[in-house]
Coordinates of C-alpha atoms and ligand atoms in Angstrom, one line a residue:
M1 CA -16.3 26.3 13.6
S2 CA -18.7 27.7 16.2
K3 CA -17.7 30.6 18.3
D4 CA -17.7 28.4 21.4
N5 CA -15.2 26.1 19.8
F6 CA -13.1 28.9 18.6
E7 CA -12.7 30.5 22.0
T8 CA -12.1 27.1 23.6
S9 CA -9.4 26.4 21.1
A10 CA -7.8 29.8 21.8
I11 CA -7.7 29.0 25.5
R12 CA -7.3 25.2 25.7
T13 CA -4.8 24.4 22.9
Q14 CA -1.7 23.6 25.0
I15 CA 1.5 21.6 24.9
E16 CA 1.8 18.5 27.2
H17 CA 2.0 19.1 30.9
T18 CA 5.3 18.6 32.7
Q19 CA 5.5 16.4 35.8
F20 CA 4.4 19.5 37.8
L21 CA 1.0 19.6 36.1
E22 CA 1.1 23.4 35.7
N23 CA -2.1 25.0 34.5
S24 CA -0.4 27.6 32.4
S25 CA 2.3 26.5 29.9
P26 CA 5.8 27.1 31.1
L27 CA 8.4 28.9 29.1
Y28 CA 11.0 26.7 27.4
L29 CA 14.0 29.0 27.0
T30 CA 16.4 26.5 25.5
S31 CA 18.3 26.6 22.3
G32 CA 18.8 22.9 22.0
F33 CA 17.3 19.6 23.2
V34 CA 19.3 16.5 24.3
F35 CA 19.2 13.0 22.9
E36 CA 19.4 9.7 24.8
N37 CA 21.9 8.2 22.5
A38 CA 23.4 8.2 19.0
E39 CA 20.6 6.2 17.5
E40 CA 17.9 8.6 18.7
M41 CA 19.9 11.5 17.4
R42 CA 20.3 9.8 14.0
A43 CA 16.5 9.0 13.8
S44 CA 15.6 12.6 14.8
F45 CA 17.7 14.2 12.1
T46 CA 16.3 11.8 9.4
E47 CA 12.8 12.7 10.8
E48 CA 12.0 9.0 11.5
K49 CA 11.4 10.3 15.0
E50 CA 9.4 13.5 15.5
R51 CA 10.8 15.6 18.3
N52 CA 12.4 18.9 19.1
I53 CA 16.1 19.2 18.0
Y54 CA 17.0 22.8 18.1
S55 CA 14.9 25.9 18.6
R56 CA 15.6 27.3 15.1
F57 CA 13.5 24.3 13.9
T58 CA 10.9 23.8 16.6
N59 CA 10.4 24.6 20.3
P60 CA 7.5 23.6 22.6
N61 CA 6.4 27.2 22.9
T62 CA 6.4 28.0 19.2
S63 CA 4.6 24.6 18.6
E64 CA 1.8 25.6 21.0
F65 CA 1.4 29.0 19.3
V66 CA 1.4 27.4 15.8
D67 CA -1.1 24.7 16.8
K68 CA -3.4 27.3 18.3
V69 CA -3.4 29.6 15.3
C70 CA -3.9 26.5 13.0
K71 CA -7.1 25.6 14.9
M72 CA -8.3 29.2 14.9
E73 CA -7.7 29.6 11.2
G74 CA -8.9 26.1 10.2
A75 CA -5.4 25.3 8.8
E76 CA -3.5 22.1 8.4
D77 CA -0.1 23.3 9.6
G78 CA 2.0 26.4 10.1
F79 CA 5.3 27.9 11.0
A80 CA 6.0 30.9 13.3
F81 CA 8.4 33.7 12.5
A82 CA 10.2 36.5 14.3
T83 CA 8.1 39.2 12.6
G84 CA 5.2 39.5 10.1
M85 CA 7.7 40.5 7.4
A86 CA 9.8 37.4 8.1
A87 CA 6.6 35.3 7.6
I88 CA 5.8 37.0 4.3
F89 CA 9.4 37.0 2.9
S90 CA 10.3 33.5 4.0
S91 CA 7.0 31.9 2.9
L92 CA 7.2 33.4 -0.6
A93 CA 11.0 32.9 -0.9
A94 CA 10.5 29.2 0.0
L95 CA 7.9 28.7 -2.8
L96 CA 9.1 30.9 -5.6
N97 CA 11.8 30.2 -8.2
S98 CA 13.6 32.6 -10.5
G99 CA 11.3 33.6 -13.3
D100 CA 8.1 33.2 -11.3
H101 CA 5.5 36.0 -11.2
I102 CA 3.2 37.3 -8.4
V103 CA -0.1 39.1 -8.9
S104 CA -0.8 41.3 -5.9
A105 CA -3.2 43.9 -4.8
R106 CA -1.5 47.3 -5.0
S107 CA -2.7 48.2 -1.5
V108 CA -0.5 46.0 0.6
F109 CA 1.5 46.7 3.7
G110 CA 4.4 49.1 2.9
S111 CA 7.3 46.7 3.5
T112 CA 5.5 44.0 1.5
H113 CA 5.3 46.4 -1.4
V114 CA 9.0 47.2 -1.0
L115 CA 9.8 43.5 -0.9
F116 CA 7.9 42.9 -4.2
T117 CA 9.3 46.0 -6.1
N118 CA 12.8 46.4 -4.8
Y119 CA 14.1 42.9 -3.6
F120 CA 12.3 40.1 -5.4
P121 CA 13.4 41.4 -8.8
K122 CA 17.0 40.7 -7.7
W123 CA 16.1 37.0 -8.0
N124 CA 14.1 37.5 -11.2
I125 CA 10.7 37.3 -9.4
T126 CA 8.4 40.0 -10.7
T127 CA 5.0 41.4 -9.6
S128 CA 2.0 42.9 -11.3
Y129 CA -0.4 44.9 -9.3
F130 CA -4.2 45.3 -9.5
N131 CA -6.3 48.1 -8.0
V132 CA -8.3 46.8 -5.1
N133 CA -11.4 48.5 -6.5
E134 CA -11.0 46.8 -9.9
P135 CA -10.9 43.1 -9.2
D136 CA -12.2 42.3 -12.7
T137 CA -8.7 43.3 -14.0
I138 CA -7.0 40.5 -12.0
E139 CA -7.3 37.8 -14.6
S140 CA -5.8 40.0 -17.3
L141 CA -2.5 40.1 -15.3
I142 CA -2.1 36.4 -14.9
T143 CA 0.6 34.8 -17.2
P144 CA 1.9 31.2 -17.5
K145 CA 4.6 32.3 -15.0
T146 CA 2.2 33.4 -12.3
K147 CA 2.4 31.3 -9.2
I148 CA 1.1 33.5 -6.3
L149 CA -2.0 35.6 -5.9
F150 CA -1.4 37.9 -2.9
A151 CA -3.8 40.2 -1.1
E152 CA -4.6 41.6 2.3
S153 CA -8.1 42.5 3.5
P154 CA -9.0 44.9 5.0
T155 CA -6.1 46.9 3.6
N156 CA -3.6 49.1 5.3
P157 CA -4.0 52.1 5.7
A158 CA -7.1 52.8 3.5
V159 CA -9.3 50.0 5.0
D160 CA -10.5 48.7 1.6
V161 CA -12.1 45.3 1.5
L162 CA -11.4 42.6 -1.1
D163 CA -13.8 39.8 -1.9
L164 CA -12.0 36.7 -0.7
E165 CA -14.4 34.3 -2.3
L166 CA -13.7 35.9 -5.7
L167 CA -10.0 35.7 -5.1
G168 CA -10.3 32.1 -4.1
K169 CA -12.2 31.3 -7.3
I170 CA -9.6 33.1 -9.5
A171 CA -6.8 31.3 -7.8
N172 CA -8.5 27.9 -8.2
K173 CA -9.3 28.5 -11.9
H174 CA -5.7 29.4 -12.7
N175 CA -4.0 27.0 -10.3
L176 CA -2.4 29.8 -8.2
I177 CA -1.4 29.8 -4.6
L178 CA -3.6 32.3 -2.9
V179 CA -1.8 34.0 0.0
V180 CA -3.9 36.3 2.3
D181 CA -2.4 38.7 4.9
N182 CA -5.1 38.4 7.6
C183 CA -3.5 40.8 10.0
F184 CA -6.2 43.4 10.3
A185 CA -9.1 40.9 10.7
T186 CA -7.4 38.3 12.9
P187 CA -8.7 34.7 12.7
Y188 CA -11.6 35.7 15.0
L189 CA -13.2 38.1 12.4
Q190 CA -12.2 36.3 9.2
Q191 CA -10.9 32.9 8.1
P192 CA -9.6 33.2 4.6
I193 CA -9.1 29.4 4.2
K194 CA -12.9 29.1 4.1
F195 CA -12.9 31.2 1.0
G196 CA -10.1 29.3 -0.8
A197 CA -6.8 30.8 0.6
D198 CA -3.9 28.3 0.5
L199 CA -1.8 30.2 3.0
V200 CA -2.7 32.8 5.6
V201 CA 0.0 35.1 6.9
H202 CA -0.1 37.3 10.0
S203 CA 1.9 39.9 11.8
A204 CA 1.3 38.7 15.3
T205 CA 2.7 42.0 16.4
K206 CA -0.7 43.6 16.0
L207 CA -4.0 42.4 17.4
M208 CA -2.6 38.9 18.3
D209 CA -0.2 40.4 20.9
G210 CA -2.7 43.3 21.2
Q211 CA -0.6 45.1 23.8
G212 CA 2.2 46.6 21.8
R213 CA 4.9 44.4 23.4
V214 CA 6.5 41.9 21.0
L215 CA 7.1 41.3 17.3
G216 CA 6.0 38.0 15.8
G217 CA 4.6 36.5 12.6
I218 CA 3.1 33.3 11.4
T219 CA 2.1 31.5 8.2
V220 CA -0.6 28.7 8.3
G221 CA -2.3 26.7 5.5
R222 CA -1.8 23.7 3.2
K223 CA 0.5 21.1 4.7
D224 CA 2.5 20.5 1.5
L225 CA 3.3 24.3 1.2
I226 CA 4.1 24.6 4.9
R227 CA 6.5 21.7 4.5
E228 CA 8.5 23.7 1.9
I229 CA 8.3 26.8 4.1
Y230 CA 9.5 24.8 7.2
L231 CA 12.5 23.4 5.4
F232 CA 13.5 26.8 4.0
S233 CA 13.1 28.5 7.4
R234 CA 14.8 25.8 9.5
N235 CA 17.9 26.4 7.4
T236 CA 17.7 30.2 6.9
G237 CA 16.8 31.2 10.5
P238 CA 13.8 33.6 10.7
S239 CA 12.1 31.6 13.5
L240 CA 10.1 33.1 16.4
S241 CA 11.8 33.2 19.8
P242 CA 10.3 30.9 22.4
F243 CA 9.7 33.9 24.8
N244 CA 7.6 35.7 22.2
A245 CA 5.8 32.5 21.3
W246 CA 4.9 32.0 24.9
L247 CA 3.6 35.5 25.3
L248 CA 1.6 35.4 22.0
S249 CA 0.0 32.1 22.9
K250 CA -1.2 33.7 26.2
S251 CA -2.4 36.7 24.3
L252 CA -4.6 34.6 22.0
E253 CA -6.5 33.4 25.1
T254 CA -8.0 36.9 25.3
L255 CA -8.2 37.6 21.6
V256 CA -12.0 37.3 21.3
V257 CA -12.9 39.6 24.3
R258 CA -10.3 42.1 23.2
V259 CA -11.3 42.2 19.6
D260 CA -15.0 42.4 20.4
K261 CA -14.3 45.6 22.4
H262 CA -11.9 47.0 19.8
C263 CA -14.7 46.6 17.2
E264 CA -17.4 48.1 19.4
N265 CA -15.2 51.2 20.1
A266 CA -14.1 51.5 16.4
L267 CA -17.7 51.5 15.2
K268 CA -18.5 54.3 17.6
V269 CA -15.5 56.3 16.5
A270 CA -16.4 55.7 12.8
E271 CA -20.0 56.8 13.4
F272 CA -18.8 59.9 15.3
L273 CA -16.4 60.9 12.4
E274 CA -19.1 60.3 9.8
N275 CA -21.1 63.1 11.3
H276 CA -18.3 65.6 11.8
E277 CA -18.3 68.8 9.7
N278 CA -14.5 68.8 9.3
V279 CA -14.4 65.3 7.9
N280 CA -14.9 64.6 4.1
W281 CA -15.4 60.8 4.4
V282 CA -14.9 57.8 6.7
K283 CA -14.1 54.3 5.8
Y284 CA -14.9 51.4 8.1
P285 CA -15.9 48.0 6.8
F286 CA -19.1 47.8 8.9
L287 CA -20.4 51.3 8.0
K288 CA -23.1 51.1 5.4
S289 CA -21.3 53.8 3.5
H290 CA -18.3 51.6 2.9
P291 CA -18.0 50.8 -0.8
Q292 CA -17.6 47.1 0.0
Y293 CA -20.0 46.9 3.0
Q294 CA -21.8 43.9 1.5
V295 CA -18.6 42.0 1.0
A296 CA -17.4 42.9 4.5
K297 CA -20.6 41.6 5.9
K298 CA -20.3 38.4 4.0
Q299 CA -16.7 37.5 5.1
M300 CA -16.1 39.3 8.4
K301 CA -17.8 38.8 11.8
K302 CA -17.2 42.5 12.8
G303 CA -15.5 45.5 11.3
G304 CA -12.1 45.4 13.0
N305 CA -10.3 48.2 14.9
I306 CA -9.0 50.4 12.0
V307 CA -10.9 53.4 10.9
A308 CA -9.7 55.6 8.0
F309 CA -11.0 59.1 7.3
E310 CA -10.1 62.2 5.4
V311 CA -9.8 65.5 7.2
K312 CA -10.8 68.6 5.3
G313 CA -7.9 70.8 4.2
G314 CA -5.4 68.3 2.8
I315 CA -1.8 67.6 3.9
E316 CA -1.5 70.7 6.2
A317 CA -4.8 69.9 7.9
G318 CA -3.7 66.3 8.4
R319 CA -0.4 67.5 10.0
S320 CA -2.0 70.0 12.2
F321 CA -4.6 67.4 13.3
L322 CA -1.8 65.1 14.4
N323 CA -0.1 68.0 16.3
S324 CA -3.3 68.7 18.2
I325 CA -3.8 65.1 19.4
K326 CA -3.4 64.9 23.2
L327 CA -4.5 61.4 24.4
C328 CA -4.0 59.1 21.4
S329 CA -0.5 58.0 20.5
L330 CA 1.4 59.0 17.4
S331 CA 3.0 55.7 16.6
A332 CA 3.8 53.4 13.7
N333 CA 2.2 50.4 15.4
L334 CA -1.4 49.3 15.4
G335 CA -3.7 46.9 17.1
D336 CA -2.6 48.0 20.6
T337 CA -4.7 48.7 23.7
K338 CA -3.8 52.3 23.2
T339 CA -5.5 54.2 20.4
I340 CA -2.9 55.2 17.7
V341 CA -3.3 57.8 15.0
T342 CA -1.2 58.2 11.9
H343 CA -1.1 60.6 8.9
P344 CA 0.4 58.5 6.1
A345 CA 0.8 61.3 3.5
S346 CA 3.2 63.3 5.8
T347 CA 4.9 60.3 7.4
T348 CA 5.0 56.6 6.2
H349 CA 4.1 57.4 2.6
S350 CA 5.7 60.9 2.3
K351 CA 8.3 59.6 -0.2
L352 CA 5.6 58.6 -2.8
S353 CA 4.4 61.1 -5.3
E354 CA 0.8 62.3 -4.8
E355 CA -0.3 60.2 -7.8
D356 CA 1.3 57.0 -6.4
R357 CA -0.3 57.7 -3.0
L358 CA -3.7 58.0 -4.6
E359 CA -3.2 54.7 -6.4
V360 CA -3.1 53.0 -3.0
G361 CA -6.0 55.0 -1.6
I362 CA -3.9 57.5 0.4
S363 CA -5.2 61.0 -0.1
D364 CA -3.4 64.0 1.5
G365 CA -5.9 64.3 4.3
L366 CA -6.1 60.6 5.1
V367 CA -5.8 59.7 8.8
R368 CA -5.7 56.2 10.1
V369 CA -7.0 55.4 13.6
S370 CA -6.2 52.1 15.3
V371 CA -8.9 52.3 17.9
G372 CA -7.8 50.9 21.3
L373 CA -9.5 49.8 24.5
E374 CA -9.7 53.1 26.4
D375 CA -13.1 54.5 27.4
V376 CA -14.3 55.4 23.9
S377 CA -15.7 58.8 24.9
D378 CA -12.1 59.9 25.8
V379 CA -10.9 58.8 22.4
I380 CA -13.8 60.6 20.6
N381 CA -13.2 63.8 22.7
D382 CA -9.6 63.8 21.7
L383 CA -10.3 63.3 18.0
N384 CA -13.0 66.0 18.3
Q385 CA -10.8 68.7 19.8
A386 CA -8.0 67.9 17.3
L387 CA -10.5 68.3 14.4
Q388 CA -11.6 71.8 15.6
Ligands
PLP401 C1 2.5 45.2 10.5 C2 2.1 44.5 9.3 C3 2.9 43.6 8.7 C4 4.4 43.4 9.1 O1 4.5 42.8 10.3 P1 5.8 43.0 11.3 O2 5.5 42.2 12.5 O3 5.8 44.5 11.6 O4 7.0 42.6 10.5 C5 2.4 42.9 7.6 N1 1.2 43.1 7.1 C6 0.3 44.0 7.7 C7 -1.0 44.1 7.2 C8 0.8 44.7 8.9 O5 -0.1 45.5 9.5

């Protein structure tokens, strides 16, 4: 899909006009929809007639959001969820049976890791993990019970990059369903389906909303798999609210211009940090020093908005860096207009042992910066004074 088509899809994918011929889609805050008569109601429930029944199943605003993301990702179909975690949990729960096995990258979003290690085993679903820097070990983990290959790229918070083409080949060879969490890249920078992903999941909370306002999630991909996910979700209730869908669909109209600017600012921040005397190393997919720079160049349009770096002096230096920040926000979110800094070792990942943290690429001095849309010189000045 050319960039022109991509932007046009992001702006022009729209539900039918009402009789008022509005230019911007209205908000359909309604829990249910009415039927003309008993026959229409019967035909709707048997799916002989395709239409909205109840907003736990479908709603015009969620349909617009789903159609749009499908076009942007090159996907056949999709379903929208209340959060990114609802998308991940419901999609996998819909497809997996007791006894099934997942092979996953070890560096995945924290709650995804908790889902795989603490909750799925309750239903006899187990997970084996591979180190993102040792993809040649993936095949040795696959068993006859393996059904899902799960990964995210770039990873959170260490900004490692996985070769999606390689994952696609492995999944195809072993007949696995490849699920890619594409949250950090957005469909603008990377389209995993092109590389063989069967399903793409997103936390729409991040760059899709882009302004730190609402939670949302979405899964798009193969029609037969989405059908299973739809039936599971329509009965279990993790659906996205029409209001959030309406807002997210509007946000996608500006995704390209926002993400372009995020990437431009992030690259400047990364280059600044790379030359700073109090920084050990910097990881950003489009820095030549990134270990997977070539892979990033192959599969991503730009480097994204997340920069990871290691401040000299370990956990204490990381904590004092955070305490010295003046402009940037200390917050758990990312992908906001506002630049956000976090220090995983003393906060989100403080319960892990140092050894377990290092396994997922979190050293004691690691700082994650979600670069926002402020004047980048103000962001750089803030990071600089905090590093002194
Ligand atoms: C935030 C995030 C999630 C979870 O999304 P929520 O909307 O917070 O539930 C999943 N994966 C990644 C990579 C994320 O950054």
